[in-house]
Structures are given as structure tokens and as C-alpha cells.
Amino acid sequence: MTVGVIGHGNSGKTYAEYCRPFFDRVVICDPYKEQSIFCLERVDFDQLLEVSDVISLHVPLTRETERMIDRRSISRSKRGGAYLVNVSLTGA
């Protein structure tokens, strides 16, 4: 199984490291981080949707992320479906 982590801040990084022993593959998507900081496989958003059995959101609520998961993104998810885990915060 593959887990896809969207956002590689403190929460996303901790979650990804925790998942490593339990999943065959852990992929990360975070357009705001440089490639060199990732110790895991980095993919783009669409690829993450297509390969992940579990999609875990770790992004703050902003204009850019507010409708990140919508009808289009759900339709691009892995054939047969995927679990969506939203651990994002809406702010203070």
C-alpha cells in the first residue's frame, strides 16, 4: 500500500516518518519545499492522487489550499478508491 502525504511541515514530516514501517511506499507532495530536503519520494499532486491508497492532508487553510480536494481531485484518485485523512488546521 502507498500513503501520500500532502504537506511536509512538522505534522506531515512526523506522519510520513511514522508511516514508513507500515506502508510499502510513502510519497510526499509539497510545492513550497525544495527537493533536497526530502528523504522520501517526492511526487506532484496529480501523481500522488493516482498512486495513493491513503491520502493524508497536512496543509494550513489558505486560499490556495481551501478547495485542494474537490470533485476533480477525487476523480483522479486511485482506481478502486482511496482513504482521505484530513489533519489540517483551519487556523487560530
CSV table of C-alpha atoms in Angstrom, one decimal:
chain,number,residue,atom,x,y,z
A,1,MET,CA,0.0,0.0,0.0
A,2,THR,CA,1.0,3.6,-0.6
A,3,VAL,CA,0.4,6.6,1.6
A,4,GLY,CA,0.6,10.0,0.1
A,5,VAL,CA,1.3,13.0,2.4
A,6,ILE,CA,0.3,16.4,1.2
A,7,GLY,CA,2.4,19.0,3.1
A,8,HIS,CA,5.8,18.4,4.6
A,9,GLY,CA,5.8,20.7,7.6
A,10,ASN,CA,6.2,19.4,11.2
A,11,SER,CA,2.9,17.4,11.1
A,12,GLY,CA,3.4,16.0,7.6
A,13,LYS,CA,7.1,15.1,8.2
A,14,THR,CA,6.2,13.3,11.5
A,15,TYR,CA,3.3,11.4,9.9
A,16,ALA,CA,5.4,10.4,6.9
A,17,GLU,CA,8.2,9.0,9.2
A,18,TYR,CA,5.7,7.2,11.3
A,19,CYS,CA,4.1,5.5,8.2
A,20,ARG,CA,7.4,4.3,6.8
A,21,PRO,CA,7.4,0.9,8.6
A,22,PHE,CA,3.7,0.2,7.9
A,23,PHE,CA,3.4,1.1,4.2
A,24,ASP,CA,5.3,-0.3,1.1
A,25,ARG,CA,5.7,3.3,-0.2
A,26,VAL,CA,5.5,6.8,1.2
A,27,VAL,CA,5.2,9.7,-1.2
A,28,ILE,CA,5.3,13.4,-0.4
A,29,CYS,CA,3.8,16.4,-2.2
A,30,ASP,CA,4.8,19.9,-1.1
A,31,PRO,CA,5.3,22.6,-3.7
A,32,TYR,CA,6.8,25.0,-1.2
A,33,LYS,CA,9.7,22.8,-0.1
A,34,GLU,CA,12.9,22.3,-2.0
A,35,GLN,CA,13.6,18.9,-3.5
A,36,SER,CA,16.8,18.5,-1.5
A,37,ILE,CA,15.1,18.4,1.9
A,38,PHE,CA,13.1,15.3,1.2
A,39,CYS,CA,14.4,11.9,2.4
A,40,LEU,CA,11.2,10.3,0.9
A,41,GLU,CA,9.9,10.1,-2.6
A,42,ARG,CA,8.6,13.4,-3.9
A,43,VAL,CA,5.8,13.4,-6.5
A,44,ASP,CA,3.5,16.1,-7.9
A,45,PHE,CA,-0.1,16.5,-6.7
A,46,ASP,CA,-1.8,14.5,-9.5
A,47,GLN,CA,0.7,11.6,-9.3
A,48,LEU,CA,0.1,11.4,-5.5
A,49,LEU,CA,-3.6,11.2,-6.1
A,50,GLU,CA,-3.2,8.4,-8.7
A,51,VAL,CA,-0.9,6.2,-6.7
A,52,SER,CA,-2.0,6.6,-3.0
A,53,ASP,CA,-4.2,4.2,-1.1
A,54,VAL,CA,-4.3,6.7,1.7
A,55,ILE,CA,-4.1,10.4,1.2
A,56,SER,CA,-3.2,12.5,4.2
A,57,LEU,CA,-3.6,16.3,4.3
A,58,HIS,CA,-1.2,18.3,6.4
A,59,VAL,CA,-1.6,21.9,5.0
A,60,PRO,CA,-2.9,25.1,6.5
A,61,LEU,CA,-6.2,26.5,5.3
A,62,THR,CA,-5.3,29.2,2.8
A,63,ARG,CA,-6.9,30.5,-0.4
A,64,GLU,CA,-4.6,28.1,-2.3
A,65,THR,CA,-5.5,25.0,-0.2
A,66,GLU,CA,-9.1,25.7,0.6
A,67,ARG,CA,-10.5,23.6,-2.3
A,68,MET,CA,-7.5,21.4,-2.8
A,69,ILE,CA,-9.6,18.2,-2.5
A,70,ASP,CA,-12.6,18.7,-4.8
A,71,ARG,CA,-14.6,16.7,-7.3
A,72,ARG,CA,-11.7,16.8,-9.8
A,73,SER,CA,-9.1,15.6,-7.4
A,74,ILE,CA,-11.3,12.8,-6.1
A,75,SER,CA,-12.0,11.6,-9.6
A,76,ARG,CA,-8.2,11.4,-10.2
A,77,SER,CA,-7.6,9.3,-7.1
A,78,LYS,CA,-6.6,5.7,-7.4
A,79,ARG,CA,-8.9,3.4,-9.2
A,80,GLY,CA,-10.9,1.5,-6.6
A,81,GLY,CA,-10.8,4.4,-4.2
A,82,ALA,CA,-8.5,5.8,-1.5
A,83,TYR,CA,-8.9,6.8,2.1
A,84,LEU,CA,-8.7,10.6,2.8
A,85,VAL,CA,-7.3,11.7,6.2
A,86,ASN,CA,-7.6,15.4,6.9
A,87,VAL,CA,-5.4,16.5,9.8
A,88,SER,CA,-5.1,20.1,8.6
A,89,LEU,CA,-5.9,23.0,10.8
A,90,THR,CA,-8.2,25.9,10.0
A,91,GLY,CA,-6.2,28.4,11.9
A,92,ALA,CA,-6.4,30.2,15.2
